[in-house]
Amino acid sequence: MSTEIIKHKYLSDCFLLRDRINGAVSEVKVLPPGQLPRIKASYTKHAGKFIGVYASEKGPVMFIDAATLPFANTSWVVTLAKLNGRNQFIVLQDGKEIFKADYQPATPDDFDAYSDTESVDLFSWIVAKRHDSEIFQMWTITSGKHLLFSRPC
């Protein structure tokens, strides 16, 4: 089976079905019967595009719809600018802009000791972790070891 399930970063009832072979994505509100295993991943939807990160054998991979950008690939860069209370997230590949998001950033929860900008904002997390060796190691999987949840026995 080539379909994997990715949980939405912010919405608990949204999931992305992603085909590992061709990268095709579709969002669903209800998981299919006999729920497929989820993978270590997160996504959001912005301006009609699905963007996220998933773990792989070659380390973390950012995706924008069907396009994939492995963190190990140096041909792409991300920037995050803070402009008058809004954020601007830009992805460049080989110097060409391939994704841009202007958005109102989420605010960390002051009552949650583990809440910070990166935990509530996927784009901030991507920028902060793009070259983080610990994250690279944590998001590199060995075959069959990438499942967070599987079907009950």
mmCIF file of C-alpha atoms in Angstrom, residues 7-66:
data_model
loop_
_atom_site.group_PDB
_atom_site.id
_atom_site.type_symbol
_atom_site.label_atom_id
_atom_site.label_comp_id
_atom_site.label_asym_id
_atom_site.label_seq_id
_atom_site.Cartn_x
_atom_site.Cartn_y
_atom_site.Cartn_z
ATOM 1 C CA LYS A 7 -2.268 14.642 10.654
ATOM 2 C CA HIS A 8 -3.067 18.341 10.290
ATOM 3 C CA LYS A 9 -0.840 20.553 12.457
ATOM 4 C CA TYR A 10 -3.750 22.501 13.983
ATOM 5 C CA LEU A 11 -7.057 20.732 13.225
ATOM 6 C CA SER A 12 -7.673 17.442 15.015
ATOM 7 C CA ASP A 13 -10.262 16.221 12.498
ATOM 8 C CA CYS A 14 -8.278 16.775 9.270
ATOM 9 C CA PHE A 15 -5.912 14.296 7.685
ATOM 10 C CA LEU A 16 -3.960 14.216 4.469
ATOM 11 C CA LEU A 17 -3.781 11.029 2.437
ATOM 12 C CA ARG A 18 -0.446 11.115 0.597
ATOM 13 C CA ASP A 19 0.682 8.664 -2.068
ATOM 14 C CA ARG A 20 4.339 7.783 -1.440
ATOM 15 C CA ILE A 21 4.869 6.912 -5.104
ATOM 16 C CA ASN A 22 3.522 9.940 -6.981
ATOM 17 C CA GLY A 23 3.099 12.470 -4.145
ATOM 18 C CA ALA A 24 -0.622 12.998 -4.812
ATOM 19 C CA VAL A 25 -2.434 14.421 -1.780
ATOM 20 C CA SER A 26 -6.064 14.686 -0.725
ATOM 21 C CA GLU A 27 -7.550 15.948 2.525
ATOM 22 C CA VAL A 28 -10.165 13.976 4.435
ATOM 23 C CA LYS A 29 -12.163 14.714 7.582
ATOM 24 C CA VAL A 30 -12.795 11.091 8.482
ATOM 25 C CA LEU A 31 -10.250 8.323 8.227
ATOM 26 C CA PRO A 32 -11.171 5.347 6.074
ATOM 27 C CA PRO A 33 -12.325 2.122 7.783
ATOM 28 C CA GLY A 34 -9.384 0.032 8.999
ATOM 29 C CA GLN A 35 -7.356 3.190 9.553
ATOM 30 C CA LEU A 36 -3.974 3.158 7.892
ATOM 31 C CA PRO A 37 -0.947 3.750 10.092
ATOM 32 C CA ARG A 38 -0.010 7.398 10.602
ATOM 33 C CA ILE A 39 3.504 8.531 9.895
ATOM 34 C CA LYS A 40 5.734 11.031 11.713
ATOM 35 C CA ALA A 41 4.576 14.115 9.862
ATOM 36 C CA SER A 42 2.551 17.303 10.008
ATOM 37 C CA TYR A 43 0.906 19.559 7.451
ATOM 38 C CA THR A 44 -1.231 22.620 6.994
ATOM 39 C CA LYS A 45 -3.136 24.133 4.093
ATOM 40 C CA HIS A 46 -2.410 27.645 2.888
ATOM 41 C CA ALA A 47 -3.870 29.387 -0.169
ATOM 42 C CA GLY A 48 -5.122 26.078 -1.574
ATOM 43 C CA LYS A 49 -1.783 24.274 -1.215
ATOM 44 C CA PHE A 50 -0.849 21.527 1.215
ATOM 45 C CA ILE A 51 2.533 22.052 2.857
ATOM 46 C CA GLY A 52 4.191 19.973 5.522
ATOM 47 C CA VAL A 53 7.065 17.779 6.619
ATOM 48 C CA TYR A 54 7.325 14.011 6.907
ATOM 49 C CA ALA A 55 10.011 11.618 8.136
ATOM 50 C CA SER A 56 11.815 9.433 5.611
ATOM 51 C CA GLU A 57 14.778 7.089 5.275
ATOM 52 C CA LYS A 58 16.764 10.087 3.965
ATOM 53 C CA GLY A 59 15.738 12.465 6.755
ATOM 54 C CA PRO A 60 12.932 15.020 6.976
ATOM 55 C CA VAL A 61 11.232 16.008 3.732
ATOM 56 C CA MET A 62 9.180 19.150 3.224
ATOM 57 C CA PHE A 63 6.382 18.843 0.697
ATOM 58 C CA ILE A 64 4.250 21.362 -1.143
ATOM 59 C CA ASP A 65 1.421 19.401 -2.733
ATOM 60 C CA ALA A 66 3.204 16.679 -4.782
#
